[in-house]
XYZ file of C-alpha atoms in Angstrom:
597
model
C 0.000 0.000 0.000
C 1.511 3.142 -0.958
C 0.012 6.652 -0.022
C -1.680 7.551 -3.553
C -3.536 4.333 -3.299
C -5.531 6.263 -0.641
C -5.043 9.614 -1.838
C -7.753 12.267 -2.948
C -6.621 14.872 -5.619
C -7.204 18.541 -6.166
C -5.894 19.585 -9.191
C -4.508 23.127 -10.262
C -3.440 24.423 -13.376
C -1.346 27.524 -11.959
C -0.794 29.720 -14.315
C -4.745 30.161 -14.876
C -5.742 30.259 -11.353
C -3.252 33.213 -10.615
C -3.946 35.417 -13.227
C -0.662 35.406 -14.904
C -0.259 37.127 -18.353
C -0.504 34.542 -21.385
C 2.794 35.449 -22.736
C 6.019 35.049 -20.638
C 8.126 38.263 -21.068
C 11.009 36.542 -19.320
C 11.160 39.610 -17.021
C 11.544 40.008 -12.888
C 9.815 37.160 -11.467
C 5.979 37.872 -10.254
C 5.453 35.842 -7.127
C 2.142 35.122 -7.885
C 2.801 31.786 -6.727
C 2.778 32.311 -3.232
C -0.831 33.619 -3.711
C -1.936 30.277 -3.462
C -0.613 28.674 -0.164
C -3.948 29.707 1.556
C -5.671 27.347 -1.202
C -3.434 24.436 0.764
C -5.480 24.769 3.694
C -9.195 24.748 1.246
C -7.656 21.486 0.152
C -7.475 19.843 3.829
C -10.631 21.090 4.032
C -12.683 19.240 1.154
C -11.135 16.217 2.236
C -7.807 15.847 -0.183
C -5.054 14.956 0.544
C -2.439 15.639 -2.629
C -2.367 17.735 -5.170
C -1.472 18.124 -9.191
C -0.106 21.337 -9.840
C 1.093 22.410 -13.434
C 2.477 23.237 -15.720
C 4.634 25.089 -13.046
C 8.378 25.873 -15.032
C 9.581 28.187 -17.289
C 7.724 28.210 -20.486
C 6.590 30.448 -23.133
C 2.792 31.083 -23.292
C 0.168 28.310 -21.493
C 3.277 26.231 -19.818
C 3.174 23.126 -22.125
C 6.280 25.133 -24.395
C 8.977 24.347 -21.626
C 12.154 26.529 -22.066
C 13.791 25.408 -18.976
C 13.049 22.532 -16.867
C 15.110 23.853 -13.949
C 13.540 27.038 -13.367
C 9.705 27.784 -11.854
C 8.249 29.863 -14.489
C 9.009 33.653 -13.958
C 5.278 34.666 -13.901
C 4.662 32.630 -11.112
C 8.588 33.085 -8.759
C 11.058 32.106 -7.724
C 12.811 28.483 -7.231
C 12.560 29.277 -3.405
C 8.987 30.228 -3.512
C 7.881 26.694 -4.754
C 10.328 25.425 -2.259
C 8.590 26.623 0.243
C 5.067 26.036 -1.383
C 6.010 22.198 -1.511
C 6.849 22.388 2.200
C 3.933 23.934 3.187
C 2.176 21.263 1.451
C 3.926 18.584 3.103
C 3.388 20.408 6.308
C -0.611 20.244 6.141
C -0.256 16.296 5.129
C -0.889 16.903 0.999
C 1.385 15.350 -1.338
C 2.400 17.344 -4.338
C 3.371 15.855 -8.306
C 4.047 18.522 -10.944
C 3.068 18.144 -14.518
C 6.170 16.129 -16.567
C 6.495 17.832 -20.291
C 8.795 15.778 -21.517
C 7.589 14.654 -24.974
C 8.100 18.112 -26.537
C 9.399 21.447 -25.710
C 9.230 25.463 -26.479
C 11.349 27.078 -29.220
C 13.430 28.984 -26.809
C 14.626 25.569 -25.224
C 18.433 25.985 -24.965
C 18.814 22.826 -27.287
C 16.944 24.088 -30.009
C 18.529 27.357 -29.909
C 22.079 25.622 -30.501
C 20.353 23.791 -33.181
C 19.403 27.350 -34.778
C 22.155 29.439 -34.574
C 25.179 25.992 -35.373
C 22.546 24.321 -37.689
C 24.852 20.920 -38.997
C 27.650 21.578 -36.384
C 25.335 21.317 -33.758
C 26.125 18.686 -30.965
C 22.234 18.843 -30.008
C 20.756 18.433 -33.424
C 19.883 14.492 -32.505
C 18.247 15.827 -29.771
C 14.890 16.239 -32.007
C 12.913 14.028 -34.505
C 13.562 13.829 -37.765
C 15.411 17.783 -38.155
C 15.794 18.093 -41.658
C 18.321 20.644 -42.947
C 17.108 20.762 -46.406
C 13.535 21.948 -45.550
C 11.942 25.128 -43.967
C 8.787 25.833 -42.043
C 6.911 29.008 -41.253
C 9.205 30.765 -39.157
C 11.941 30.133 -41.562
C 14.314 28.534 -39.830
C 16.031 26.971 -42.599
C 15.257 23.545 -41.387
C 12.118 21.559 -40.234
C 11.511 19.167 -37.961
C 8.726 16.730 -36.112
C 6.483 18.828 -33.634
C 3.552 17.988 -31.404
C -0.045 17.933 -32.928
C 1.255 19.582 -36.166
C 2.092 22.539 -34.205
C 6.041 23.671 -34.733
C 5.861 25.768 -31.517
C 6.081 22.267 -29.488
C 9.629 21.013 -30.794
C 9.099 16.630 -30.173
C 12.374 15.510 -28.479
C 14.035 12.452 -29.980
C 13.101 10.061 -26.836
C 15.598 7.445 -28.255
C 18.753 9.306 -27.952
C 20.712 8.443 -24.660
C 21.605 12.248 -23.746
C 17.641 13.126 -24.109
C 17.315 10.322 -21.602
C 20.049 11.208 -19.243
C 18.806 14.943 -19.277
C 15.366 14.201 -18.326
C 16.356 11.943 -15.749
C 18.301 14.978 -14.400
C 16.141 17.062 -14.242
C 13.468 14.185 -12.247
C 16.273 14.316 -9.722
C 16.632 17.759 -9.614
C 12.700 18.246 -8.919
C 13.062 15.533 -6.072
C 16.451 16.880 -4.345
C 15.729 20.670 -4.695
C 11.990 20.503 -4.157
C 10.768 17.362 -2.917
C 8.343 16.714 -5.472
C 6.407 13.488 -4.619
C 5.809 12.611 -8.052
C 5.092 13.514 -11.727
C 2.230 13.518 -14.087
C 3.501 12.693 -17.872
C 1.989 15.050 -20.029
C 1.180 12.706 -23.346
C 2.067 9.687 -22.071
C 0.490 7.860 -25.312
C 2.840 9.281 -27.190
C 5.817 9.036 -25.251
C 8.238 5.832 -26.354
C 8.188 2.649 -24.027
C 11.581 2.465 -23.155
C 11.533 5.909 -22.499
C 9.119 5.777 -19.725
C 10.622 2.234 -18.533
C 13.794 4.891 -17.771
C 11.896 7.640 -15.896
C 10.053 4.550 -14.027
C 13.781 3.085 -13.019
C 14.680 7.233 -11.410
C 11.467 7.021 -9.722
C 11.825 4.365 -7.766
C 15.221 5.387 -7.045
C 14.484 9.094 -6.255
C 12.049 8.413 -3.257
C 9.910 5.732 -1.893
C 6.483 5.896 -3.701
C 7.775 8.218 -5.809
C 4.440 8.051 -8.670
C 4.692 8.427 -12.155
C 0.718 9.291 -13.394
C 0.423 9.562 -17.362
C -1.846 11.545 -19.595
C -3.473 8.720 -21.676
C -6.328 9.254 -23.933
C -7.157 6.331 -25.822
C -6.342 2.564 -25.808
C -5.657 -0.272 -23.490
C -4.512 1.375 -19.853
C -3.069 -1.998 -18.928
C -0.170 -1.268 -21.997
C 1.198 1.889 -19.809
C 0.291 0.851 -16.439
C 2.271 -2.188 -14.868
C 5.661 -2.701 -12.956
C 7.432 -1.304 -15.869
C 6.222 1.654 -16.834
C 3.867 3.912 -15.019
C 1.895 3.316 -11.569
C -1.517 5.144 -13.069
C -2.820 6.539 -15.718
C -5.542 9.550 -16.622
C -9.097 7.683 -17.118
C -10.803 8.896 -19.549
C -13.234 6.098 -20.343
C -14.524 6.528 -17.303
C -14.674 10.626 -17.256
C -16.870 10.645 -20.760
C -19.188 7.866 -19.118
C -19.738 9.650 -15.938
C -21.232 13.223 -17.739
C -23.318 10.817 -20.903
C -24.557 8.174 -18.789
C -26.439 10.866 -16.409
C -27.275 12.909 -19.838
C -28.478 9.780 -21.195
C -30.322 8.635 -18.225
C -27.831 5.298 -18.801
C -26.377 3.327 -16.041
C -25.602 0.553 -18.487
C -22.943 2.899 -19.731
C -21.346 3.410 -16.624
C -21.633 -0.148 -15.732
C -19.862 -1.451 -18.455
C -16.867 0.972 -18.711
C -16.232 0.369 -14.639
C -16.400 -3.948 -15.560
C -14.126 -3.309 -18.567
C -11.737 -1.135 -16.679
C -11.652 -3.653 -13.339
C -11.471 -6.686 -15.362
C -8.500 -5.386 -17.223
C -6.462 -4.901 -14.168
C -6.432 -8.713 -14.061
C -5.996 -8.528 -9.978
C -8.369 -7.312 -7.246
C -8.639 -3.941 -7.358
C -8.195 -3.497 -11.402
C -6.036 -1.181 -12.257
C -5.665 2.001 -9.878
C -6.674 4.904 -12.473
C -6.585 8.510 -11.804
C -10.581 9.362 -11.403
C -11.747 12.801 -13.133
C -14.962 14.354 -14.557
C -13.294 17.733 -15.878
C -9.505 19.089 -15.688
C -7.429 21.854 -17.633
C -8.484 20.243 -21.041
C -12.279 19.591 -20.816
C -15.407 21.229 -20.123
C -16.505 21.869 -16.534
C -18.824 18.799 -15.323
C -21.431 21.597 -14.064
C -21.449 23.165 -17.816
C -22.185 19.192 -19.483
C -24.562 18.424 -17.277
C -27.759 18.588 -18.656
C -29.887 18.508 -14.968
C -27.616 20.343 -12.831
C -29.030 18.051 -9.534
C -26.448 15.108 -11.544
C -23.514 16.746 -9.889
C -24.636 14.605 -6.517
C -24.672 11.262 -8.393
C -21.903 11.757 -10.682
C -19.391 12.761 -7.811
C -20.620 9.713 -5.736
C -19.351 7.953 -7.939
C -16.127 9.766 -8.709
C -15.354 9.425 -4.666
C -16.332 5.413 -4.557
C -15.783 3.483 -7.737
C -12.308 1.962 -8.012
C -9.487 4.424 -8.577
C -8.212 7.429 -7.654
C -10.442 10.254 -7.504
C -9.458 13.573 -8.411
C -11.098 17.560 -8.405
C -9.849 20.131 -10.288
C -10.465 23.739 -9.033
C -12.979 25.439 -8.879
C -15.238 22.370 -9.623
C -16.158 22.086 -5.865
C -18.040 25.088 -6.181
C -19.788 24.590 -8.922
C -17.645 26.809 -11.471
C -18.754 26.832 -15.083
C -16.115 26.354 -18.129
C -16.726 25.649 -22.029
C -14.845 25.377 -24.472
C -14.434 27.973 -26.884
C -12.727 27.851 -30.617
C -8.832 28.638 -29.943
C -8.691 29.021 -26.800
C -9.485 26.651 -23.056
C -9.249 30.360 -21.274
C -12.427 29.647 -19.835
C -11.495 26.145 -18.304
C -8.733 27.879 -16.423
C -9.885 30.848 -14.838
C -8.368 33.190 -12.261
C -10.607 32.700 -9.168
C -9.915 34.652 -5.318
C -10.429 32.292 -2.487
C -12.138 34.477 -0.603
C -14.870 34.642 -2.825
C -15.697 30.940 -1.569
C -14.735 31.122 2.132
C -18.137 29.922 3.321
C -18.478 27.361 0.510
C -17.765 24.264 2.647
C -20.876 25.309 4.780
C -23.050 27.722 2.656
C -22.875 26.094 -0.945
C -24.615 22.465 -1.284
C -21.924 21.310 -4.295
C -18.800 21.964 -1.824
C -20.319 20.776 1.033
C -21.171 17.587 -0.641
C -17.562 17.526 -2.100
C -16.196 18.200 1.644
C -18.464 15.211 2.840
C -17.231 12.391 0.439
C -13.856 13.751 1.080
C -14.140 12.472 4.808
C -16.172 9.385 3.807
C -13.057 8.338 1.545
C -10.343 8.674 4.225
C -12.456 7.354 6.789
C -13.894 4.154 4.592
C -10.511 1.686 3.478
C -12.918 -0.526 1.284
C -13.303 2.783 -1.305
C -9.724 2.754 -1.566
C -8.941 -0.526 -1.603
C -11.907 -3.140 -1.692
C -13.379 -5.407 -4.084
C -15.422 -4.444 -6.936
C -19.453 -6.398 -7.503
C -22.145 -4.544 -9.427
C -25.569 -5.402 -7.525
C -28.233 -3.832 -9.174
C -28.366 -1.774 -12.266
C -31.089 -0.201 -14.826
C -30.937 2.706 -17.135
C -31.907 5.035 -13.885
C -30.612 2.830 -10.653
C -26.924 1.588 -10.142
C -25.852 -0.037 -7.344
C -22.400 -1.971 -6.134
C -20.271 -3.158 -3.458
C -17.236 -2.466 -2.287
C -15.701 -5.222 0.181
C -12.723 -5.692 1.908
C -11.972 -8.627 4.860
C -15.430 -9.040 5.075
C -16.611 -5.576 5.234
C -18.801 -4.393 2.695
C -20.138 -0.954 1.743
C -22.647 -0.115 -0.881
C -23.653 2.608 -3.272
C -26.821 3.780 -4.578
C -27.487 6.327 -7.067
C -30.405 7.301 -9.348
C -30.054 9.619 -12.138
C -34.262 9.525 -12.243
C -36.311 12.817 -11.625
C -38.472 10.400 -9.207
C -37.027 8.487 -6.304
C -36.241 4.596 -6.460
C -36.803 1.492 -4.453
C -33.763 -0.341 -4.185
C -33.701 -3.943 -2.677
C -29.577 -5.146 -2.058
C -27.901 -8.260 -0.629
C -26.506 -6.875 2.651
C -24.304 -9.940 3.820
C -23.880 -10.288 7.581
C -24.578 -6.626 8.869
C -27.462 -6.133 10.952
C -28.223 -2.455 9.364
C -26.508 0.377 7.427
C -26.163 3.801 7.997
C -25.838 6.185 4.726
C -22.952 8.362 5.343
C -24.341 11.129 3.281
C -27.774 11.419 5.027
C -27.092 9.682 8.257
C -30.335 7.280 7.798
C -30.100 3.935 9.535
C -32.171 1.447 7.955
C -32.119 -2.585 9.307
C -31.294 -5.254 7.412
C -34.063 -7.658 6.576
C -33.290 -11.380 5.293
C -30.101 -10.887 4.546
C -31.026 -7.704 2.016
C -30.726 -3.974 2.630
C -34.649 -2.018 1.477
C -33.669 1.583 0.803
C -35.008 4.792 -0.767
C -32.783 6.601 -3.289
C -33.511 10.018 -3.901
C -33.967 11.655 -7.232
C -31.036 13.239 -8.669
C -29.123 11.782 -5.520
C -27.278 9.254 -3.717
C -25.629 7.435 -0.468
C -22.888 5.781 0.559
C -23.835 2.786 3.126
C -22.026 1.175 5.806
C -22.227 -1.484 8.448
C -23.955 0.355 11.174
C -21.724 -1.743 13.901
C -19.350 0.951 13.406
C -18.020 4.064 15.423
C -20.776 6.624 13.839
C -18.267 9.639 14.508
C -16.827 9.395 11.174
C -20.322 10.522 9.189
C -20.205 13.516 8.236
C -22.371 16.136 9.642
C -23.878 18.008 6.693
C -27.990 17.603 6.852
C -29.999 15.382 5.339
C -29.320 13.927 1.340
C -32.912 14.225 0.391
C -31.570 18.141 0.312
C -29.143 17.107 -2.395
C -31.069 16.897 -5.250
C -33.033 20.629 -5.293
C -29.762 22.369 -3.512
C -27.589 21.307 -6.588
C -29.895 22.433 -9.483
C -30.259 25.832 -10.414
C -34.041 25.345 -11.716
C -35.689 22.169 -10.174
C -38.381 22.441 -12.959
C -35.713 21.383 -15.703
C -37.715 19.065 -18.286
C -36.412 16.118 -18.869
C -35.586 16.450 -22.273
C -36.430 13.399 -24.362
C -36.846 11.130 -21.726
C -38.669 7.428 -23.555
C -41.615 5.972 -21.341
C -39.959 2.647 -20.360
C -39.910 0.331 -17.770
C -36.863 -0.079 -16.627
C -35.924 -3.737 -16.453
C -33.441 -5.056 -13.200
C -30.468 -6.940 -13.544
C -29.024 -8.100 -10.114
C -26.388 -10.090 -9.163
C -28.038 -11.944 -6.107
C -29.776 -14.903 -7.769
C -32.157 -14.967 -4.912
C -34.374 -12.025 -5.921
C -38.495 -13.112 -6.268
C -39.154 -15.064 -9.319
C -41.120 -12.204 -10.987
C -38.488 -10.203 -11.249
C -37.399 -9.153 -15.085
C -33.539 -10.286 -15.404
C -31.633 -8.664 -18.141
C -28.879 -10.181 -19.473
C -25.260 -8.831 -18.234
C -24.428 -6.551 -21.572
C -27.779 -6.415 -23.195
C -29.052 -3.483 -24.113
C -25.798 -1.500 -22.490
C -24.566 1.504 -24.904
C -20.838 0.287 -24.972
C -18.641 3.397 -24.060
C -14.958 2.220 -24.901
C -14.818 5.533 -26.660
C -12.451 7.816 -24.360
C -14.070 11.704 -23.897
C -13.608 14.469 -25.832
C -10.477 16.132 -25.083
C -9.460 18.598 -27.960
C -5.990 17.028 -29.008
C -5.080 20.329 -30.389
C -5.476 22.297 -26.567
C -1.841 22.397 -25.974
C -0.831 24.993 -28.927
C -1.012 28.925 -28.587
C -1.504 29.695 -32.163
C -4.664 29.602 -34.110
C -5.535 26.886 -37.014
C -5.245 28.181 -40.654
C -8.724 28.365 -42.298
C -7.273 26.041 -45.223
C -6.614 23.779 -42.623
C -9.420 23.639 -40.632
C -11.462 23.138 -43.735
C -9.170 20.504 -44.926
C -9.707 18.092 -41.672
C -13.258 18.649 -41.977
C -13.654 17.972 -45.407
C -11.562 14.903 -44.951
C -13.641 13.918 -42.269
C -16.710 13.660 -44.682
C -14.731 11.989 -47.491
C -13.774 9.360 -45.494
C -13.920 5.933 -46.913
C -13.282 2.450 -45.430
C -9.711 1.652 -46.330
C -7.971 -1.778 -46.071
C -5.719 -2.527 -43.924
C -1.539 -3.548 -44.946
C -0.643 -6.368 -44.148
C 2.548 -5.991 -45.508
C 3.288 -2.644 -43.516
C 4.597 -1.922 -39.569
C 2.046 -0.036 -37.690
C 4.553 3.266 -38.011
C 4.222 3.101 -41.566
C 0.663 3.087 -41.904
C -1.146 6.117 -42.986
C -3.522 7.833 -40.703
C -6.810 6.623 -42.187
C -5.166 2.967 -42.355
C -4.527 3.154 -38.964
C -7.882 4.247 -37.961
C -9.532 0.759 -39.578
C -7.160 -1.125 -37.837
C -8.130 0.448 -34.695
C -11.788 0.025 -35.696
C -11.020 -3.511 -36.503
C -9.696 -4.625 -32.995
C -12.398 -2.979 -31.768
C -14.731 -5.167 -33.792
C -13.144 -8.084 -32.264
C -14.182 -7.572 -28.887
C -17.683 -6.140 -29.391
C -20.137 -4.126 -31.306
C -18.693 -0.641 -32.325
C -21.106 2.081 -32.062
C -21.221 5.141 -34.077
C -19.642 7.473 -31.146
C -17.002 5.116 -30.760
C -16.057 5.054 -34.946
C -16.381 9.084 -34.168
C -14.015 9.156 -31.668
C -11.276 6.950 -33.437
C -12.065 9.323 -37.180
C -11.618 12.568 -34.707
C -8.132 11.349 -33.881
C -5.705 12.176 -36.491
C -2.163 11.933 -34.887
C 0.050 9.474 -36.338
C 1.968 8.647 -32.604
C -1.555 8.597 -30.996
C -3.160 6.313 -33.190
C 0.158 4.007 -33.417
C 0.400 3.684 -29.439
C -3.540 3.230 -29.655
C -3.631 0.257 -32.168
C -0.686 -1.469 -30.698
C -2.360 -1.391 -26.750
C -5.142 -4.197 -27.739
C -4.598 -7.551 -26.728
């Protein structure tokens, strides 16, 4: 057991939350940084115990354009003021991993400037993919070279070369020994070369005991990147696009099926131990894609209990709003002031609910750690277990406008208190009878327990109304079906309707919606942007190579085969062909194809 296995996340993307200019002037240092210890102690507060921070070092416009890995970017301080941020940290019990951009840098990286002004003679020109001195690109540098989304402001770094590796290693050190970072987040980690990551995995568990290495992975097989090798977790985004669609959809079967897909493929108890998220620096806000605001309850039930590790970024807790806009993900990282929210842990229903699971999760060991069994499930009622050494905790949720029935095999406990609500209802026969509220949710467990533990914030059938904005939201196409039960206790009454264990489910292997081109500063060229959506509608079905590697493939011969394994191992619906046609990265799709079994 190592300490993220337990751990609850708040995540921060710095440069946004401080209000620092969107262009780095390399000037005096700002130490805007230091603006946000008093956010350490709002962290305690809501229950979390680490925190992702980044990008944090120096960089040229939105932080994912390092310049220099050793320095904390100069809009946000000094070297000694993160220092001292880590500390604190440490001091109030939360962990700390920065953000890891190692796949690509900025322009004004000190390699690439050699590169520039020595051209040939330069000792770091194998340092980046594929430089070719007989081409040119648009800010004629006499030379082009491989970049990051097709944008030449992200330089890729040649991940093969033995200096690239010993530099990055470095600088992992350097992180560790000067500021005590307890781990890193690898910013496209589906891109990033194998062996690559097997070397940053060897520093980290050199550097410092549970020392994690978490990786930004979009699409494929987790299993591939996370293992003994490689990295300890990865970013789950299977599980963040069912979360937001299976409450818009009123579809549990949804949910359902990406949590038994993503435990079974851990092959051990437990699954896999996946970093948990419903929006971050990249996505919408979850308040903005909800359709029925009241979902915010359910949904984050679920965040905080299903297996993984669960994660919030900032501002989320309060129910901040963030779309996406053409060009820019400004409004998914807004500057916010603390003190606007100082009485949100008591005064606003979405924090105070975040607050609550955040003490249910430290003080229940079978969220973190116990075993996995869906117990009841329709389109509008979910229900599961979590059990460890013979304790056993269930979860309800109902994503219906009405409230639900729900009838559960309770093992030995004699009755169940919901840690939300604080209702304690008997067990009867060996099941547990209770009433879920619309748009809501609870957390049971064995009332033999020390009570002290629940948290003390009013009754859940408040949830529901508190969280929505307009109670009297239709709900918008909902069909006039009964909803059929599928439970996994064989001993339910004979005229109950069993459905089958995937029919009827909408499979939702696709990954979310993250905009692969977020990480670039510059705007797309017309041309282009009409050229990927033109190619888009051409697109035909193409046949596969047999007689080519995967890294020779074109894009569109790629995508089949991708479409092809996914054939193999179930239907493919239409939003799943949509997410493979709306990826058109050559590494992406390579690492994506090669991670099914």
């Amino acid at each position: 057991m190592a300490w993220f296995d337990e751990a609850v996340f708040y995540h921060i993307y710095p440069l946004g939350l401080t209000g620092a200019p969107k262009q780095n002037s390399y000037g005096e240092p700002e130490h805007r940084l230091n603006t946000l210890l008093p956010w350490i102690g709002h962290i305690r507060s809501i229950g979390c115990s680490a925190l992702y921070i980044g990008p944090l070092f120096e960089s040229v416009g939105h932080g994912y354009e390092t310049t220099d890995y050793r320095k904390l970017d100069s809009r946000l301080g000094t070297n000694e003021d993160l220092k001292s941020f880590v500390a604190h940290c440490h001091d109030q019990g939360v962990r700390v991993i920065f953000d890891g951009v190692f796949n690509h840098v900025g322009r004004d990286f000190f390699a690439f400037q050699d590169v520039k002004k020595n051209r040939e003679g330069s000792r770091y020109r194998d340092w980046f993919c594929h430089v070719n001195f007989g081409g040119n690109n648009e800010y004629n540098d006499g030379f082009s070279y491989d970049n990051w989304g097709g944008y030449n402001l992200l330089v890729k770094l040649n991940q093969k070369n033995p200096e690239v590796i010993s530099y990055i290693c470095e600088v992992i050190r350097f992180w560790v020994s000067e500021f005590d970072v307890d781990g890193i987040r690898l910013d496209a980690a589906d891109v990033l070369d194998m062996d690559f990551m097997k070397a940053l995995r060897g520093v980290a568990n050199a550097v410092k005991p549970d020392f994690w290495l978490m990786g930004e992975v979009i699409h494929g097989e987790y299993s591939r990147w996370v293992n003994e090798g490689t990295l300890h977790s990865v970013t789950n985004y299977h599980l963040h696009k069912a979360l937001y669609s299976g409450h818009n959809d009123h579809n549990y079967f949804e949910i359902a099926h990406t949590v038994k897909r993503l435990y079974d493929m851990g092959g051990r108890p437990g699954g896999l131990k996946l970093y948990n998220f419903v929006d971050n620096h990249d996505v919408e806000r979850i308040y903005t894609k909800l359709t029925n605001k009241a979902h915010f309850a359910p949904v984050h039930i679920l965040l905080y209990t299903l297996p993984g590790v669960p994660s919030i970024y900032y501002g989320s807790e309060f129910g901040v709003e963030g779309r996406k806009e053409r060009f820019s993900d400004d409004s998914l990282r807004p500057a916010l002031r603390l003190e606007d929210y100082k009485n949100a842990v008591t005064d606003c229903p979405r924090t105070r609910l975040i607050a609550a699971l955040g003490k249910v999760r430290q003080a229940e060991k079978a969220l973190s750690y116990g075993d996995y069994k869906e117990v009841l499930l329709t389109t509008r009622l979910y229900a599961f277990s979590r059990s460890i050494e013979g304790r056993t905790v269930l979860v309800t949720v109902n994503n219906d406008d009405q409230d639900a029935r729900a009838e559960l095999p309770a093992g030995q406990a004699a009755a169940y208190i919901g840690a939300l609500g604080g209702e304690r209802v008997p067990v009867s026969g060996g099941r547990l009878s209770v009433n879920v509220k619309a748009g809501g949710g609870e957390i049971w467990i064995p009332a033999a327990d020390d009570v002290s533990v629940l948290p003390d914030i009013g009754s859940a059938a408040g949830f529901a109304p508190a969280l929505t904005d307009n109670p009297s939201i239709p709900d918008a196409g909902r069909k006039e079906e009964s909803d059929e039960v599928r439970e996994s206790d064989t001993s339910r009454k004979e005229s109950d309707e069993v459905r089958e264990p995937d029919a009827g489910r909408k499979d939702s292997d696709e990954a979310g919606e993250p905009d692969v081109r977020r990480k670039a500063s510059g705007e797309i060229k017309a041309s282009d942007a009409g050229k990927i959506e033109s190619d888009h509608a051409a697109k035909r079905p193409v046949k596969v190579p047999d007689d080519k590697s995967y890294e020779e493939m074109s894009i569109e011969e790629l995508q089949q085969a991708i479409l092809e394994k996914m054939a193999k191992n179930g239907p493919v619906t239409a939003e799943m062909r949509r997410t493979v046609e709306e990826n058109i990265w050559h590494d992406s799709l390579v690492n994506w194809v090669k991670s099914f079994r």
